[in-house]
PDB file of C-alpha atoms in Angstrom:
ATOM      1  CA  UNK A 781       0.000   0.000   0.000  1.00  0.00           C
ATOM      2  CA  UNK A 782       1.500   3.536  -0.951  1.00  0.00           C
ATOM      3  CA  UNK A 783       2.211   5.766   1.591  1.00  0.00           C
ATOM      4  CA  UNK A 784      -0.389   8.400   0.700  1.00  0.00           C
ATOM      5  CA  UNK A 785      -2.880   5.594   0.801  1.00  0.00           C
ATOM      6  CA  UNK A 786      -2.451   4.781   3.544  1.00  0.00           C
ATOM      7  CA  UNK A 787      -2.024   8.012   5.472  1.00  0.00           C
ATOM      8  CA  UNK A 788      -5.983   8.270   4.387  1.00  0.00           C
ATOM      9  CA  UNK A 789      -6.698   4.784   5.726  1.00  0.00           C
ATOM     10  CA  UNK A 790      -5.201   5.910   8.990  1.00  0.00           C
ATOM     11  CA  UNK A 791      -7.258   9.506   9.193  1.00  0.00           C
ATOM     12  CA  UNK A 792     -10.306   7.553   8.694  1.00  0.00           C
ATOM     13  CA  UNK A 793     -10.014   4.981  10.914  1.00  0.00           C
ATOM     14  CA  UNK A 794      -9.460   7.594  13.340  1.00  0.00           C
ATOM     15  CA  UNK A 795     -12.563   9.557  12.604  1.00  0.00           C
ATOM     16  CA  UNK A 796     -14.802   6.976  14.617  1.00  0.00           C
ATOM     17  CA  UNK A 797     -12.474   6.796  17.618  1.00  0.00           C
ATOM     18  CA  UNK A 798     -12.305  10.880  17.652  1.00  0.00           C
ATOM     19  CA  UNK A 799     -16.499  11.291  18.157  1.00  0.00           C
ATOM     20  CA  UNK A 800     -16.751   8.201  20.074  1.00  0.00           C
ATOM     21  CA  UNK A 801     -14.246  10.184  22.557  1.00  0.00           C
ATOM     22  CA  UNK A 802     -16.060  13.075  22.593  1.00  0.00           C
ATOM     23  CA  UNK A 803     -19.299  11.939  22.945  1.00  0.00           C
ATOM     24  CA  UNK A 804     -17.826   9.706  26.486  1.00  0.00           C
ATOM     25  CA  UNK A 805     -16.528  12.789  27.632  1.00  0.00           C
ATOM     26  CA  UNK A 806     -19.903  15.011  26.985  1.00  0.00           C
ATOM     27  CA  UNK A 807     -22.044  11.900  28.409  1.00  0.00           C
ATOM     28  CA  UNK A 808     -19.906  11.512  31.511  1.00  0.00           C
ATOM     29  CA  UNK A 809     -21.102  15.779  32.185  1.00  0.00           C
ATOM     30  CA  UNK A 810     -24.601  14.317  32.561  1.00  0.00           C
ATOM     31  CA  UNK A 811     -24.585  10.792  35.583  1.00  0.00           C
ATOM     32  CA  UNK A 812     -27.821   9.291  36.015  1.00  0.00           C
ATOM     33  CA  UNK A 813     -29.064  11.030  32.813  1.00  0.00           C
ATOM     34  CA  UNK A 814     -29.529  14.198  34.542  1.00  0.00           C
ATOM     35  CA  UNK A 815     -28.448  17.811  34.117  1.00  0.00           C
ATOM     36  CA  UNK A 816     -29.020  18.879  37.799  1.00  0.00           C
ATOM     37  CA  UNK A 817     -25.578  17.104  38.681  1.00  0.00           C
ATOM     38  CA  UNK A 818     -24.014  19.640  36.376  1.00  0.00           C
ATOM     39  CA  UNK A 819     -25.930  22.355  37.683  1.00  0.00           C
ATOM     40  CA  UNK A 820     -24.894  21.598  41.465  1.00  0.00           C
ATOM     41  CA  UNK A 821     -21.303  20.898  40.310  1.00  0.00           C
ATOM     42  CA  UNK A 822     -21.660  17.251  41.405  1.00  0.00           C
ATOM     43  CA  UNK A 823     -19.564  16.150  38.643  1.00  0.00           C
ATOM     44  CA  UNK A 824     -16.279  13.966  38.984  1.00  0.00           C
ATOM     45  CA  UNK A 825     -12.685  15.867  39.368  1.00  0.00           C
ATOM     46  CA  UNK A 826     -11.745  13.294  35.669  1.00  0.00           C
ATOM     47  CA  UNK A 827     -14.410  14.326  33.785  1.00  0.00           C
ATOM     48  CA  UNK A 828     -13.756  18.077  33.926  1.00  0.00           C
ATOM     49  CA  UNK A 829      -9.801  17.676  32.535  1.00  0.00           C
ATOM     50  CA  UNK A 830     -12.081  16.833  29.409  1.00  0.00           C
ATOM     51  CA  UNK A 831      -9.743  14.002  28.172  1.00  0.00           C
ATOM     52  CA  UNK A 832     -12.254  12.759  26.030  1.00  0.00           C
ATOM     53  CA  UNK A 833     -12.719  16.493  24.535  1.00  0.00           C
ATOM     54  CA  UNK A 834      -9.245  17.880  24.190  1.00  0.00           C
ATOM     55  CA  UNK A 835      -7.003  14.800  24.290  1.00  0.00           C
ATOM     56  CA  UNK A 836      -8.673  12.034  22.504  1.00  0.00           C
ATOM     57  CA  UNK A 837     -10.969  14.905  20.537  1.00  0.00           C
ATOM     58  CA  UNK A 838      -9.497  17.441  19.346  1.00  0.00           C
ATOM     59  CA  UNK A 839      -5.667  16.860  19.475  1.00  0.00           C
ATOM     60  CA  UNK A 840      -6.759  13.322  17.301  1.00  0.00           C
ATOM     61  CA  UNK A 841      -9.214  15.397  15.123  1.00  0.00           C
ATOM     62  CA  UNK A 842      -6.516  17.819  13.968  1.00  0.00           C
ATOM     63  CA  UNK A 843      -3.581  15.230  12.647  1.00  0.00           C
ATOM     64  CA  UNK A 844      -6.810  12.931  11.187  1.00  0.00           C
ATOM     65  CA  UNK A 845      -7.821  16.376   8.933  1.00  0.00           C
ATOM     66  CA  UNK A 846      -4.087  16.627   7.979  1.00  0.00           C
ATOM     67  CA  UNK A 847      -3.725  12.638   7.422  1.00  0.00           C
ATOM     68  CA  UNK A 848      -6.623  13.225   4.744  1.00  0.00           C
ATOM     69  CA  UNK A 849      -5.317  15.758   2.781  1.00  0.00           C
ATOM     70  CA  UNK A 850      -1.431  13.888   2.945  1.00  0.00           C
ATOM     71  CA  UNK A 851      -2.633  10.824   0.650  1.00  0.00           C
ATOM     72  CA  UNK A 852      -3.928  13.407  -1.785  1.00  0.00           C
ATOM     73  CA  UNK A 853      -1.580  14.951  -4.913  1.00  0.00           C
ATOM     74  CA  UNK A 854      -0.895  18.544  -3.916  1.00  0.00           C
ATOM     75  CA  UNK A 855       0.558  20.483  -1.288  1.00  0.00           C
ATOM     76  CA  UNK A 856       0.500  17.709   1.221  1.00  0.00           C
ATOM     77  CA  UNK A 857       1.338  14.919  -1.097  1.00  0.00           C
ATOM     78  CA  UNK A 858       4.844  15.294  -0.955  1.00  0.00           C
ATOM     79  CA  UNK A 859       7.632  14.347   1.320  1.00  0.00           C
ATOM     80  CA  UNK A 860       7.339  17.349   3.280  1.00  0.00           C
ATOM     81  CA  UNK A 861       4.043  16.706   3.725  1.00  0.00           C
ATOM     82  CA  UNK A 862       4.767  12.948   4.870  1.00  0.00           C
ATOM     83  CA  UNK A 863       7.626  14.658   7.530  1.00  0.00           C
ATOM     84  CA  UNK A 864       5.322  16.858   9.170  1.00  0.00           C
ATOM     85  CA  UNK A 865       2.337  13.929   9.449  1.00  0.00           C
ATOM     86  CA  UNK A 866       4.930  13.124  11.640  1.00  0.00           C
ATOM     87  CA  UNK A 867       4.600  15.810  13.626  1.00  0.00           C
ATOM     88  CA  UNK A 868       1.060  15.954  13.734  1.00  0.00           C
ATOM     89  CA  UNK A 869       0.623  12.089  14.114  1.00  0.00           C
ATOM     90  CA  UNK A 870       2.771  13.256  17.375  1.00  0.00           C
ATOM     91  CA  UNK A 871      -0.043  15.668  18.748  1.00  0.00           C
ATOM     92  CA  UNK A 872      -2.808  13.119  18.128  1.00  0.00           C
ATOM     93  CA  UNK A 873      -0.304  10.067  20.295  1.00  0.00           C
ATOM     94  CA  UNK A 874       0.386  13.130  22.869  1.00  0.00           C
ATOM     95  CA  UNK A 875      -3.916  13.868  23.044  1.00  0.00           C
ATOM     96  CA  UNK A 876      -5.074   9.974  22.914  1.00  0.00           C
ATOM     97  CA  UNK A 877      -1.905   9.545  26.290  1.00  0.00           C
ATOM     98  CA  UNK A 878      -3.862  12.684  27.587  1.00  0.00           C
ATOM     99  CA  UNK A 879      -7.413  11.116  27.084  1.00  0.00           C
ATOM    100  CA  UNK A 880      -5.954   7.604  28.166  1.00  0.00           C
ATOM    101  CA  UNK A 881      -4.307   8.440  31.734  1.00  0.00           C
ATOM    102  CA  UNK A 882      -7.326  10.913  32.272  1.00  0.00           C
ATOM    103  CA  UNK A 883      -9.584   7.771  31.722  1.00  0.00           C
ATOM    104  CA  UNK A 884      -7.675   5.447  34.425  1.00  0.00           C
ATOM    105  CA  UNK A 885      -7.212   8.140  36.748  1.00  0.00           C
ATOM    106  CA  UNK A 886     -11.238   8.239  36.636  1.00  0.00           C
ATOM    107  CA  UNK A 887     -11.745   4.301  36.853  1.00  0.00           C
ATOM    108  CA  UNK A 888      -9.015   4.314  39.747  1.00  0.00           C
ATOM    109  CA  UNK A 889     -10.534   7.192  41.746  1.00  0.00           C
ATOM    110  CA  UNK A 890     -14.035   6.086  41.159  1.00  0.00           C
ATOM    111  CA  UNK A 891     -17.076   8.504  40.984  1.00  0.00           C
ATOM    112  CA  UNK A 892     -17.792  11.726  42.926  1.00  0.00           C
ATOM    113  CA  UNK A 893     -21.521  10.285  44.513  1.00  0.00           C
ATOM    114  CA  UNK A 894     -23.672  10.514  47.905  1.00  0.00           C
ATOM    115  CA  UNK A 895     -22.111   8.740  50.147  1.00  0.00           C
ATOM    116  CA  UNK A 896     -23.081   8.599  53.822  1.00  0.00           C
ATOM    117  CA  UNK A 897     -24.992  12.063  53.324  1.00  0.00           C
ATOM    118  CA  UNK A 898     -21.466  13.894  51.786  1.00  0.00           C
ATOM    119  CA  UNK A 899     -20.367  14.317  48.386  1.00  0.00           C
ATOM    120  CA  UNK A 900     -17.234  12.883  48.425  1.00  0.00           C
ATOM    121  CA  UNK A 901     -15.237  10.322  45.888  1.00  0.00           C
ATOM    122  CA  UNK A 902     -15.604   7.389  48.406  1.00  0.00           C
ATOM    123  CA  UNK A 903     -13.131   5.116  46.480  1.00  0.00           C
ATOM    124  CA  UNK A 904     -10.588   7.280  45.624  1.00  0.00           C
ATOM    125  CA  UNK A 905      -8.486   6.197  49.053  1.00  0.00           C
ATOM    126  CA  UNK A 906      -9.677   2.929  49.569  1.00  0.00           C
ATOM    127  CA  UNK A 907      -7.081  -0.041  49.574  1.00  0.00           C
ATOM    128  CA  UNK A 908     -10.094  -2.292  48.528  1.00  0.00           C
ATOM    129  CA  UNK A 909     -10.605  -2.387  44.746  1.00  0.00           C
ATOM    130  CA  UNK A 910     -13.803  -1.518  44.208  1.00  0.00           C
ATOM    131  CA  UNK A 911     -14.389  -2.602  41.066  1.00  0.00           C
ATOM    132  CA  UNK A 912     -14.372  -6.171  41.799  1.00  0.00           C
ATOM    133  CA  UNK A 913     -16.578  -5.259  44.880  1.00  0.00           C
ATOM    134  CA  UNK A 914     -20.044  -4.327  43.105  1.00  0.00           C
ATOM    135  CA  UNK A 915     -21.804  -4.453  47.410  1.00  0.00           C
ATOM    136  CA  UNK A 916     -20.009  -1.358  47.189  1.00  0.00           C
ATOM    137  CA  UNK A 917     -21.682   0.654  44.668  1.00  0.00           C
ATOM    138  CA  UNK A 918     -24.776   0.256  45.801  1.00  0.00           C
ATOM    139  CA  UNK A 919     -23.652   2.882  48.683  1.00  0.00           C
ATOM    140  CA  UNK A 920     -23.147   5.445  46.620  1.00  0.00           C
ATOM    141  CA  UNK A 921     -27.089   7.010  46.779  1.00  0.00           C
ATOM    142  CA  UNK A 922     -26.906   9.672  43.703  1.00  0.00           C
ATOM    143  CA  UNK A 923     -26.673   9.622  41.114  1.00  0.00           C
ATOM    144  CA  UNK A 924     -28.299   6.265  40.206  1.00  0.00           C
ATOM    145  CA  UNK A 925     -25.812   4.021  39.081  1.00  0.00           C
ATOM    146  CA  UNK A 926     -22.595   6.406  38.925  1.00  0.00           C
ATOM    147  CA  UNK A 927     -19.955   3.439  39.600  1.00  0.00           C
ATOM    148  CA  UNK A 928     -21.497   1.752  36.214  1.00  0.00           C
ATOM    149  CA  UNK A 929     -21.766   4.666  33.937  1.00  0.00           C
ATOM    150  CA  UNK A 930     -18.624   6.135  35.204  1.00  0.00           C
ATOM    151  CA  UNK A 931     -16.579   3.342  34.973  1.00  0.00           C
ATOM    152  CA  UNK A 932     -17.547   2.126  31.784  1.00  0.00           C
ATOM    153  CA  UNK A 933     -17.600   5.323  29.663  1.00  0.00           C
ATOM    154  CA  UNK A 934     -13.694   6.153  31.703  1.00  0.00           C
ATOM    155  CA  UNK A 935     -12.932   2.438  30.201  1.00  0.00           C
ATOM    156  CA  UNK A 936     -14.483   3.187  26.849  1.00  0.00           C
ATOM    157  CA  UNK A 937     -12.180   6.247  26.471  1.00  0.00           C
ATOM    158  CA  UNK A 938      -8.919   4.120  27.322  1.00  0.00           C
ATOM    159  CA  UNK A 939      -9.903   1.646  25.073  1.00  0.00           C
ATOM    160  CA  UNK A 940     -10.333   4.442  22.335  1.00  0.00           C
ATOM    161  CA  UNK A 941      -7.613   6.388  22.901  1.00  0.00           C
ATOM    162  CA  UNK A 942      -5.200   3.303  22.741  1.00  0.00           C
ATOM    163  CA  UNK A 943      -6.306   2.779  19.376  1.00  0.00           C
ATOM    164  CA  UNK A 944      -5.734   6.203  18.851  1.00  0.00           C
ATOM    165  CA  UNK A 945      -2.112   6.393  19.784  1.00  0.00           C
ATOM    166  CA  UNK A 946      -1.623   3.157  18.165  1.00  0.00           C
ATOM    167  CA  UNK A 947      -2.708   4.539  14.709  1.00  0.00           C
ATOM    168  CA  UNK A 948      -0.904   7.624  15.492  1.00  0.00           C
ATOM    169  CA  UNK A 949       2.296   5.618  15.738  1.00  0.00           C
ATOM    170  CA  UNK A 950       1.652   3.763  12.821  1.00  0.00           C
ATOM    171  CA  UNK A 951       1.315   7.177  10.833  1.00  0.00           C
ATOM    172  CA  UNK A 952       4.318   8.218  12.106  1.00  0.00           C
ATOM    173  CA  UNK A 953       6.349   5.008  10.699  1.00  0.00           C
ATOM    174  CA  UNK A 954       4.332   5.516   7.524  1.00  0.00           C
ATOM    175  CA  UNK A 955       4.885   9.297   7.799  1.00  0.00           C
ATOM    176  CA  UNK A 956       9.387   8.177   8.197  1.00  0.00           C
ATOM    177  CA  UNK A 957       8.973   5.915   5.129  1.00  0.00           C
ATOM    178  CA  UNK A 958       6.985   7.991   3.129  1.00  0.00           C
ATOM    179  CA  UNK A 959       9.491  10.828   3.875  1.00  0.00           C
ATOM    180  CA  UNK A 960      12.713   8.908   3.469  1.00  0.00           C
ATOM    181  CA  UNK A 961      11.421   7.187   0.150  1.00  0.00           C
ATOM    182  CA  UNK A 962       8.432   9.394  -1.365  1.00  0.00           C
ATOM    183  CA  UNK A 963       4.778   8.756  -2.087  1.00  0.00           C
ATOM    184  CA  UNK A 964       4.414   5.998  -4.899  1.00  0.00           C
ATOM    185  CA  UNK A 965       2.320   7.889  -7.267  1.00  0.00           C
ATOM    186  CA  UNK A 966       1.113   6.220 -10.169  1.00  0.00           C
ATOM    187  CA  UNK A 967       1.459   8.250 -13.351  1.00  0.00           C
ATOM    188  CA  UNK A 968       1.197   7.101 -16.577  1.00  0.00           C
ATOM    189  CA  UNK A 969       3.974   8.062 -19.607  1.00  0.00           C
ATOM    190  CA  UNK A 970       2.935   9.566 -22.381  1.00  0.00           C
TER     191      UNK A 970
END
């Protein structure tokens, strides 16, 4: 597969990953399907660094754009264009890293909930795992069901921002050889 070719593969295979991120990251605004946690600022520490938003968002959104136009003849279909995909599949591994230690900080602190009357993160210092202890959740009072919704959209944005970074790495060894050797470019002799 030519270089340019596949520097369009990569930018859309990225384009899923990018809205599912920002979608977990709006969703995680809203626990229990309700706006009044926003309102009362009842909203886990995680999901305000926007990882989801900035890291595995925007910062992937931006070299995905670029990766488009590099596979195309033109400006960015040259070797200069394949050096800086480089550089730009760099911002989109630094953003899905971001999104991705974000995410486990928010599955290893658990959820900002009710708990014994306060509004606390009740996991966050506990030597117990709670994950593996589901008796636990069930003492967090509101929102409904903030261990499950918290900890599965925080895992859903590791597991997409890993696939981020890994196709951002691939662009970037696609991005060296297509530098070092050119685009293959198919045109025909007169």
């Amino acid at each position: 597969m030519c270089t340019g070719k596949c520097a369009r593969c990569i930018a859309f295979s990225l384009y899923p990953f990018v809205l599912l991120s920002i979608i977990c990251n709006i969703v995680l605004f809203f626990p229990g399907w309700d706006v009044k946690y926003v309102k009362e600022r009842h909203i886990t520490e995680e999901v305000k660094y926007m990882g989801g938003l900035i890291g595995g968002g925007i910062m992937a959104l931006i070299p995905a754009l670029y990766f488009s136009f590099t596979g195309e003849e033109g400006c960015c279909g040259n070797r200069f264009g394949m050096f800086l995909s480089i550089i730009f599949a760099a911002v989109g591994v630094t953003g899905a890293v971001y999104s991705f230690v974000v995410a486990v900080l928010g599955v290893g602190n658990g959820p900002l909930c009710l708990y014994s009357g306060n509004w606390t993160t009740p996991f966050k210092h506990s030597n117990v795992s709670y994950l593996s202890d589901s008796m636990l959740w069930t003492q967090c009072k509101e929102p409904a069901k903030v261990v499950q919704f918290n900890t599965g959209l925080f895992f859903t944005l590791a597991a997409a921002s890993l696939v981020q970074g890994l196709l951002c790495v691939a662009q970037m060894i696609n991005g060296l050889v297509g530098c070092l050797f050119g685009l293959c470019t198919n045109k025909e002799e007169p």
